[in-house]
JSON list of C-alpha atoms in Angstrom, two decimals:
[
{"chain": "A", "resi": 258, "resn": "UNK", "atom": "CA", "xyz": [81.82, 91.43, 117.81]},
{"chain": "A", "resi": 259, "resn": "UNK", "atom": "CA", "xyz": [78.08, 90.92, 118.43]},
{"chain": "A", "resi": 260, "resn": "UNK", "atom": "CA", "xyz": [75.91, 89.53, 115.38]},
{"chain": "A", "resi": 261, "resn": "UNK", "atom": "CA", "xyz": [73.34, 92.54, 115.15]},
{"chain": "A", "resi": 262, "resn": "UNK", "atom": "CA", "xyz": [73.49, 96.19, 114.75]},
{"chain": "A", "resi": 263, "resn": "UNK", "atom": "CA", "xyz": [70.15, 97.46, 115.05]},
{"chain": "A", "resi": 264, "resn": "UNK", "atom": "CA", "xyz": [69.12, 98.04, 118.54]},
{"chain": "A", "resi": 265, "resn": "UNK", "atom": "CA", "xyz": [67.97, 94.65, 120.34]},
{"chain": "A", "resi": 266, "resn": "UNK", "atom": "CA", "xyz": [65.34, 95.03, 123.14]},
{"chain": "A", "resi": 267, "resn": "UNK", "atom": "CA", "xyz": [65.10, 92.43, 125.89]},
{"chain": "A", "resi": 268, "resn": "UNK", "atom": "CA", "xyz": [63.18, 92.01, 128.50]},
{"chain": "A", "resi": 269, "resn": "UNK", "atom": "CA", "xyz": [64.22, 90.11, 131.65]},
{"chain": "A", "resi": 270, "resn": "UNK", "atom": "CA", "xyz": [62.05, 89.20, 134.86]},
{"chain": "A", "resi": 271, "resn": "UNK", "atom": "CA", "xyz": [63.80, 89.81, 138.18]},
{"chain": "A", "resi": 272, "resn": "UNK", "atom": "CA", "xyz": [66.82, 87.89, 139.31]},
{"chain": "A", "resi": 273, "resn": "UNK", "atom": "CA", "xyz": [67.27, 86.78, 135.32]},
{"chain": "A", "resi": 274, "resn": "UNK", "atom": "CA", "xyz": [71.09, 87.00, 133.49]},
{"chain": "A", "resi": 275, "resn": "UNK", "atom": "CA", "xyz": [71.88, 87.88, 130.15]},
{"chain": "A", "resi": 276, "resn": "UNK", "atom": "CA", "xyz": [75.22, 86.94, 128.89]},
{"chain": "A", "resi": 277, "resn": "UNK", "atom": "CA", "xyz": [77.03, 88.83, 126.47]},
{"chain": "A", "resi": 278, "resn": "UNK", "atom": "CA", "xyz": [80.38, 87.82, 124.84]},
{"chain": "A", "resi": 279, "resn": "UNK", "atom": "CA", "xyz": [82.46, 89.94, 123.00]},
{"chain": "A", "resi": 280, "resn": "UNK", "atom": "CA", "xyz": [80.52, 92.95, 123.58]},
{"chain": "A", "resi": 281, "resn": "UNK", "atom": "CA", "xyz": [83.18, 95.55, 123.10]},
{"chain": "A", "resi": 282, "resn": "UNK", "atom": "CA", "xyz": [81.60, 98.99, 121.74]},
{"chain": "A", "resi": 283, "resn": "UNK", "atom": "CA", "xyz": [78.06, 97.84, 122.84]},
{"chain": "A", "resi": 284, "resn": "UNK", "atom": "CA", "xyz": [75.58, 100.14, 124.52]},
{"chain": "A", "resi": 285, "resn": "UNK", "atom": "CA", "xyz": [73.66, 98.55, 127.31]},
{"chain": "A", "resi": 286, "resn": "UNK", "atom": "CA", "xyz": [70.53, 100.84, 127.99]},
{"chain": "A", "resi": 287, "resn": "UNK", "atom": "CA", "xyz": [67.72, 100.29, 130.77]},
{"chain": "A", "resi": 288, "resn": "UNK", "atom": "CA", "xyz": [64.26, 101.38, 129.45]},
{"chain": "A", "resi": 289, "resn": "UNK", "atom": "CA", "xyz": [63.04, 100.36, 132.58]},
{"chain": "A", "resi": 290, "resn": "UNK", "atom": "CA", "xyz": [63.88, 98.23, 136.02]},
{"chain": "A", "resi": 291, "resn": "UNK", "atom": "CA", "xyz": [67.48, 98.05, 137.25]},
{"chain": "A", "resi": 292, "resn": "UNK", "atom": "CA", "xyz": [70.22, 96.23, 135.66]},
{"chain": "A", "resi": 293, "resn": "UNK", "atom": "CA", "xyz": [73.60, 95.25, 137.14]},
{"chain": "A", "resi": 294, "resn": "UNK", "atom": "CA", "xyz": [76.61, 94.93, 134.97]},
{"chain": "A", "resi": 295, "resn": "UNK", "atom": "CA", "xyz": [79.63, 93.59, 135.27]},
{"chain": "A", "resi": 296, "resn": "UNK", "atom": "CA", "xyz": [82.66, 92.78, 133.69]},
{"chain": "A", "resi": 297, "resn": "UNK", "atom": "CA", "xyz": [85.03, 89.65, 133.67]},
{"chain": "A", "resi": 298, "resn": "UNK", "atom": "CA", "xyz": [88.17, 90.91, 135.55]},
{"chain": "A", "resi": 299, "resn": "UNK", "atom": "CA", "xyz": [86.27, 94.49, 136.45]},
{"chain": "A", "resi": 300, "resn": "UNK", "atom": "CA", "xyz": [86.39, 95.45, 139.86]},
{"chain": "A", "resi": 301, "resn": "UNK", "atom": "CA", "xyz": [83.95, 97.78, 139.25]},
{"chain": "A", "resi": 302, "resn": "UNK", "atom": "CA", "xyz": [79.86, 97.06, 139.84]},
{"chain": "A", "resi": 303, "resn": "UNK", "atom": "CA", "xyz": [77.91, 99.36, 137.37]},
{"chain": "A", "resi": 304, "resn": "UNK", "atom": "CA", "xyz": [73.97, 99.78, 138.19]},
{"chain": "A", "resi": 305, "resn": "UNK", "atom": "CA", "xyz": [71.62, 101.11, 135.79]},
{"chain": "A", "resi": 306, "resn": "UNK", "atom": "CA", "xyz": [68.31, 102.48, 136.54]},
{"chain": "A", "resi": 307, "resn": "UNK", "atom": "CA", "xyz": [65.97, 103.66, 134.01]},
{"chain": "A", "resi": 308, "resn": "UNK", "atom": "CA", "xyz": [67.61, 105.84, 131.35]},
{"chain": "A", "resi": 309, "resn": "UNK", "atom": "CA", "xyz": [71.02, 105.07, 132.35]},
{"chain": "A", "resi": 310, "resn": "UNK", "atom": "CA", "xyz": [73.42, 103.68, 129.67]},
{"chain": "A", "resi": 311, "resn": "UNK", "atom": "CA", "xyz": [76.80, 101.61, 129.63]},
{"chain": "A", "resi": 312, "resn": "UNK", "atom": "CA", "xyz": [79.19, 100.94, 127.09]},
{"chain": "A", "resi": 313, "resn": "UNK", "atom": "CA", "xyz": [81.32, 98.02, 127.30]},
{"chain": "A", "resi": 314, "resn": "UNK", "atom": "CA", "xyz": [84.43, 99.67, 126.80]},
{"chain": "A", "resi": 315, "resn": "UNK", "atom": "CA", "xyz": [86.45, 96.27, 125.56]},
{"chain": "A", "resi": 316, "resn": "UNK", "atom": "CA", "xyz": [86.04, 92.53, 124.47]},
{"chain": "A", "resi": 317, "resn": "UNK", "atom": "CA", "xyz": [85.11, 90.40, 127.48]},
{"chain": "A", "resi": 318, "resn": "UNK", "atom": "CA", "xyz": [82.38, 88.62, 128.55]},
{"chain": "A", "resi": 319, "resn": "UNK", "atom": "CA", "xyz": [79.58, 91.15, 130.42]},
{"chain": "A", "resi": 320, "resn": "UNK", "atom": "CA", "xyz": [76.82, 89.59, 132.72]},
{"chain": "A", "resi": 321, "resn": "UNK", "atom": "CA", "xyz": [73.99, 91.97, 133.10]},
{"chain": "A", "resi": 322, "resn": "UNK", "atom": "CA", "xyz": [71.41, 90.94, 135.51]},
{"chain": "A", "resi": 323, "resn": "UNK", "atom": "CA", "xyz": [68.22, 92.24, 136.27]},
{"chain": "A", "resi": 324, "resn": "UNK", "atom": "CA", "xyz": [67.54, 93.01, 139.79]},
{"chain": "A", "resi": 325, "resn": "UNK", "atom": "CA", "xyz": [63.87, 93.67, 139.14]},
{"chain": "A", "resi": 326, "resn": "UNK", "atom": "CA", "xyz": [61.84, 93.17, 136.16]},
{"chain": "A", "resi": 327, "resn": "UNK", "atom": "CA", "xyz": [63.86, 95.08, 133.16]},
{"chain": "A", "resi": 328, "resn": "UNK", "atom": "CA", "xyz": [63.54, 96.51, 129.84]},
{"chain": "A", "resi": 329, "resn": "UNK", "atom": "CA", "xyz": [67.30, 96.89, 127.93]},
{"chain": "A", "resi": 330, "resn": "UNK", "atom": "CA", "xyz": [68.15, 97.85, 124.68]},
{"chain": "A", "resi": 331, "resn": "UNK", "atom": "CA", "xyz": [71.18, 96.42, 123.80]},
{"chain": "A", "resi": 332, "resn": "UNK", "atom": "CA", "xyz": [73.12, 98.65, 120.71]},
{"chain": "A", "resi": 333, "resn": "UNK", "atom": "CA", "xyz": [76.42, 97.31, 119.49]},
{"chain": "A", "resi": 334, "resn": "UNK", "atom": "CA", "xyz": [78.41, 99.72, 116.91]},
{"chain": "A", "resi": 335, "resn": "UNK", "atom": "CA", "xyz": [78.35, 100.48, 113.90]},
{"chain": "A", "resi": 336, "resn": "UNK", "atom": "CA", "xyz": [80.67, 98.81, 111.81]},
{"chain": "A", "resi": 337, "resn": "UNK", "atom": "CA", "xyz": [83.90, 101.16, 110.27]},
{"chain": "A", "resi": 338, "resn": "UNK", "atom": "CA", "xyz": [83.94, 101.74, 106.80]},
{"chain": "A", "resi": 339, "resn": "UNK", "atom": "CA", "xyz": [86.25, 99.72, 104.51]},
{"chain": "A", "resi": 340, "resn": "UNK", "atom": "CA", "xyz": [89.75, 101.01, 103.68]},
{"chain": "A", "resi": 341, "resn": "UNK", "atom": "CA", "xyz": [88.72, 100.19, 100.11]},
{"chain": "A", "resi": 342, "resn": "UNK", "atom": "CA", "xyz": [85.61, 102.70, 100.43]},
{"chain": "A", "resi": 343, "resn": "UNK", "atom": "CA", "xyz": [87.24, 105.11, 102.32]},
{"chain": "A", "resi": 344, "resn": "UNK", "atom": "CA", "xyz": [90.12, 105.29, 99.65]},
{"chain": "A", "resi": 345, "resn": "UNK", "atom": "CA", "xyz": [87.38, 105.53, 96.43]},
{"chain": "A", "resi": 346, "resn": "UNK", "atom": "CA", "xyz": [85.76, 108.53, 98.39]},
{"chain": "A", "resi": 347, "resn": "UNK", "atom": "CA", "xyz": [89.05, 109.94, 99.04]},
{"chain": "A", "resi": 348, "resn": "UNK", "atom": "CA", "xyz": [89.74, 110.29, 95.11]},
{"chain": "A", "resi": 349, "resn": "UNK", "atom": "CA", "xyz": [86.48, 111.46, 94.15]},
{"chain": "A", "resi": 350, "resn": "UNK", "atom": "CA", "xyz": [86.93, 114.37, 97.03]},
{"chain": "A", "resi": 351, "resn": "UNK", "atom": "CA", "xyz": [90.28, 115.35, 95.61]},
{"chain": "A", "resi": 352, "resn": "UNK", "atom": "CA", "xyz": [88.77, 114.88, 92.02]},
{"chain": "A", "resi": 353, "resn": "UNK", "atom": "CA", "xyz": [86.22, 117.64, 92.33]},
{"chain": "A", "resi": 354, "resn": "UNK", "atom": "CA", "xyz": [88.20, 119.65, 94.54]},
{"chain": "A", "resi": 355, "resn": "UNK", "atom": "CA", "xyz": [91.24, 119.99, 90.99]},
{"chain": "A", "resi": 356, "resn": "UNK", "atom": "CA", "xyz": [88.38, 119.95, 88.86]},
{"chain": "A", "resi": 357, "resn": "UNK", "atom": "CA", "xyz": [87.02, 123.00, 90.88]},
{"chain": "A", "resi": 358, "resn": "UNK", "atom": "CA", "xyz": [90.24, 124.93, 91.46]},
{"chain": "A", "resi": 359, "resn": "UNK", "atom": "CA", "xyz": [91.92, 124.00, 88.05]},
{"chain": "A", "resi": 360, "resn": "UNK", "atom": "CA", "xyz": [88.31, 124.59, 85.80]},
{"chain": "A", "resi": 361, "resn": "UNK", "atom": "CA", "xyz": [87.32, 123.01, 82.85]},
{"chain": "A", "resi": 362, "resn": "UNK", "atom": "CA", "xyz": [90.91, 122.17, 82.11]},
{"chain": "A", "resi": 363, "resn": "UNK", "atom": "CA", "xyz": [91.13, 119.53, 84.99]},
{"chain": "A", "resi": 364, "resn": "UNK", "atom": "CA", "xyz": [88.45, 117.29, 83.47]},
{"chain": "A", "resi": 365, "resn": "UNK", "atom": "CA", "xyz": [91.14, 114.64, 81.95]},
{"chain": "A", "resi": 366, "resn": "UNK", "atom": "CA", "xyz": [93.23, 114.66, 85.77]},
{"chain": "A", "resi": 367, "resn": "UNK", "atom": "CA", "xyz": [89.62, 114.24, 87.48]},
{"chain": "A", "resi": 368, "resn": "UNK", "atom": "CA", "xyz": [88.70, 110.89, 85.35]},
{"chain": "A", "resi": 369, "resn": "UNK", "atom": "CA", "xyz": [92.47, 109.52, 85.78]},
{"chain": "A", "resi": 370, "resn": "UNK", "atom": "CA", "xyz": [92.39, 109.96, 89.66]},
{"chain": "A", "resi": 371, "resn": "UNK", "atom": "CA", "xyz": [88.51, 108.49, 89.55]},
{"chain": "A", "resi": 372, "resn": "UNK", "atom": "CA", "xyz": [89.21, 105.77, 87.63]},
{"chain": "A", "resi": 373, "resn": "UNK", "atom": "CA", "xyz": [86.94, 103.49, 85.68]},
{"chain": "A", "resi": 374, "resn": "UNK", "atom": "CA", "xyz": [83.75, 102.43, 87.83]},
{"chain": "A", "resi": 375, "resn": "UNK", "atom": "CA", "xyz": [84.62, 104.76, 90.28]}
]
Protein backbone atom coordinates (compact mmCIF):
# COMPACT_ATOMS: atom_id res chain seq x y z
CA UNK A 1 0.00 0.00 0.00
CA UNK A 2 1.11 3.60 -0.68
CA UNK A 3 2.99 5.50 2.29
CA UNK A 4 0.48 8.55 2.64
CA UNK A 5 -3.12 9.02 3.20
CA UNK A 6 -3.82 12.53 2.93
CA UNK A 7 -4.38 13.65 -0.54
CA UNK A 8 -0.93 14.19 -2.50
CA UNK A 9 -0.98 16.85 -5.30
CA UNK A 10 1.49 16.64 -8.17
CA UNK A 11 2.11 18.45 -10.82
CA UNK A 12 3.66 17.10 -14.04
CA UNK A 13 4.78 19.08 -17.31
CA UNK A 14 3.72 17.46 -20.58
CA UNK A 15 5.03 14.15 -21.77
CA UNK A 16 6.24 13.52 -17.83
CA UNK A 17 5.46 9.81 -15.96
CA UNK A 18 4.61 9.18 -12.58
CA UNK A 19 5.02 5.72 -11.34
CA UNK A 20 2.97 4.27 -8.82
CA UNK A 21 3.47 0.80 -7.20
CA UNK A 22 1.11 -0.89 -5.25
CA UNK A 23 -1.55 1.53 -5.70
CA UNK A 24 -4.54 -0.64 -5.09
CA UNK A 25 -7.59 1.51 -3.58
CA UNK A 26 -5.90 4.80 -4.76
CA UNK A 27 -7.83 7.63 -6.36
CA UNK A 28 -6.06 9.25 -9.24
CA UNK A 29 -7.81 12.73 -9.84
CA UNK A 30 -6.92 15.39 -12.66
CA UNK A 31 -7.34 19.00 -11.32
CA UNK A 32 -6.28 20.02 -14.51
CA UNK A 33 -4.48 18.82 -18.04
CA UNK A 34 -4.98 15.24 -19.24
CA UNK A 35 -3.58 12.23 -17.71
CA UNK A 36 -3.26 8.74 -19.20
CA UNK A 37 -3.36 5.71 -17.02
CA UNK A 38 -2.57 2.51 -17.36
CA UNK A 39 -2.22 -0.61 -15.79
CA UNK A 40 0.46 -3.48 -15.90
CA UNK A 41 -1.40 -6.36 -17.69
CA UNK A 42 -4.64 -3.87 -18.44
CA UNK A 43 -5.78 -3.83 -21.80
CA UNK A 44 -7.62 -1.03 -21.10
CA UNK A 45 -6.24 2.88 -21.76
CA UNK A 46 -8.05 5.20 -19.21
CA UNK A 47 -7.84 9.15 -20.04
CA UNK A 48 -8.63 11.69 -17.60
CA UNK A 49 -9.45 15.19 -18.32
CA UNK A 50 -10.09 17.69 -15.76
CA UNK A 51 -12.39 16.46 -12.98
CA UNK A 52 -12.26 12.96 -13.99
CA UNK A 53 -11.18 10.36 -11.36
CA UNK A 54 -9.71 6.68 -11.39
CA UNK A 55 -9.34 4.21 -8.86
CA UNK A 56 -6.84 1.61 -9.18
CA UNK A 57 -8.98 -1.17 -8.57
CA UNK A 58 -5.92 -3.74 -7.48
CA UNK A 59 -2.12 -3.98 -6.56
CA UNK A 60 -0.01 -3.42 -9.68
CA UNK A 61 2.16 -1.04 -10.85
CA UNK A 62 0.07 2.15 -12.62
CA UNK A 63 1.97 4.60 -15.02
CA UNK A 64 0.09 7.80 -15.32
CA UNK A 65 1.43 10.16 -17.80
CA UNK A 66 0.66 13.53 -18.52
CA UNK A 67 -0.14 14.32 -22.01
CA UNK A 68 -0.14 18.05 -21.37
CA UNK A 69 0.84 19.97 -18.42
CA UNK A 70 -1.25 18.31 -15.33
CA UNK A 71 -2.44 18.87 -11.95
CA UNK A 72 -3.37 15.23 -9.98
CA UNK A 73 -4.31 14.56 -6.68
CA UNK A 74 -3.38 11.33 -5.85
CA UNK A 75 -5.76 9.81 -2.65
CA UNK A 76 -4.95 6.33 -1.46
CA UNK A 77 -7.53 4.78 1.25
CA UNK A 78 -8.14 4.97 4.29
CA UNK A 79 -6.80 2.40 6.32
CA UNK A 80 -9.58 -0.38 8.00
CA UNK A 81 -10.00 -0.31 11.49
CA UNK A 82 -8.29 -2.93 13.71
CA UNK A 83 -10.12 -6.16 14.63
CA UNK A 84 -8.98 -5.29 18.14
CA UNK A 85 -10.93 -1.79 17.91
CA UNK A 86 -13.67 -2.98 16.15
CA UNK A 87 -14.21 -5.79 18.85
CA UNK A 88 -13.83 -3.05 22.06
CA UNK A 89 -16.60 -0.94 20.22
CA UNK A 90 -18.58 -3.94 19.66
CA UNK A 91 -18.86 -4.56 23.61
CA UNK A 92 -19.41 -1.15 24.60
CA UNK A 93 -22.48 -1.09 21.85
CA UNK A 94 -23.95 -4.22 23.35
CA UNK A 95 -23.07 -2.82 26.90
CA UNK A 96 -25.36 0.17 26.70
CA UNK A 97 -27.78 -1.44 24.60
CA UNK A 98 -28.47 -4.37 28.18
CA UNK A 99 -27.84 -1.56 30.29
CA UNK A 100 -30.70 0.30 28.40
CA UNK A 101 -33.18 -2.54 27.93
CA UNK A 102 -32.40 -4.36 31.31
CA UNK A 103 -32.25 -0.69 33.55
CA UNK A 104 -30.39 0.02 36.43
CA UNK A 105 -30.14 -3.67 37.15
CA UNK A 106 -27.72 -4.34 34.16
CA UNK A 107 -24.98 -2.08 35.55
CA UNK A 108 -22.76 -5.18 36.97
CA UNK A 109 -23.32 -7.24 33.17
CA UNK A 110 -22.37 -3.76 31.41
CA UNK A 111 -18.82 -3.42 33.38
CA UNK A 112 -18.13 -7.37 32.92
CA UNK A 113 -18.73 -7.22 29.06
CA UNK A 114 -16.62 -3.65 29.07
CA UNK A 115 -13.97 -4.81 30.87
CA UNK A 116 -11.25 -2.96 32.69
CA UNK A 117 -9.76 0.00 30.47
CA UNK A 118 -12.31 -0.46 28.14
Amino acid sequence: MNAFHAPATLTLPPRALHTLHDAQGTQITCNEGCLWVTLDHDPRDIVLEAGQSFTVPDARRTLVYALKASRLALQAPRPAPSAKAGGRLFHRTLAAAIAQVMGPGAQAMKATLEGPGR
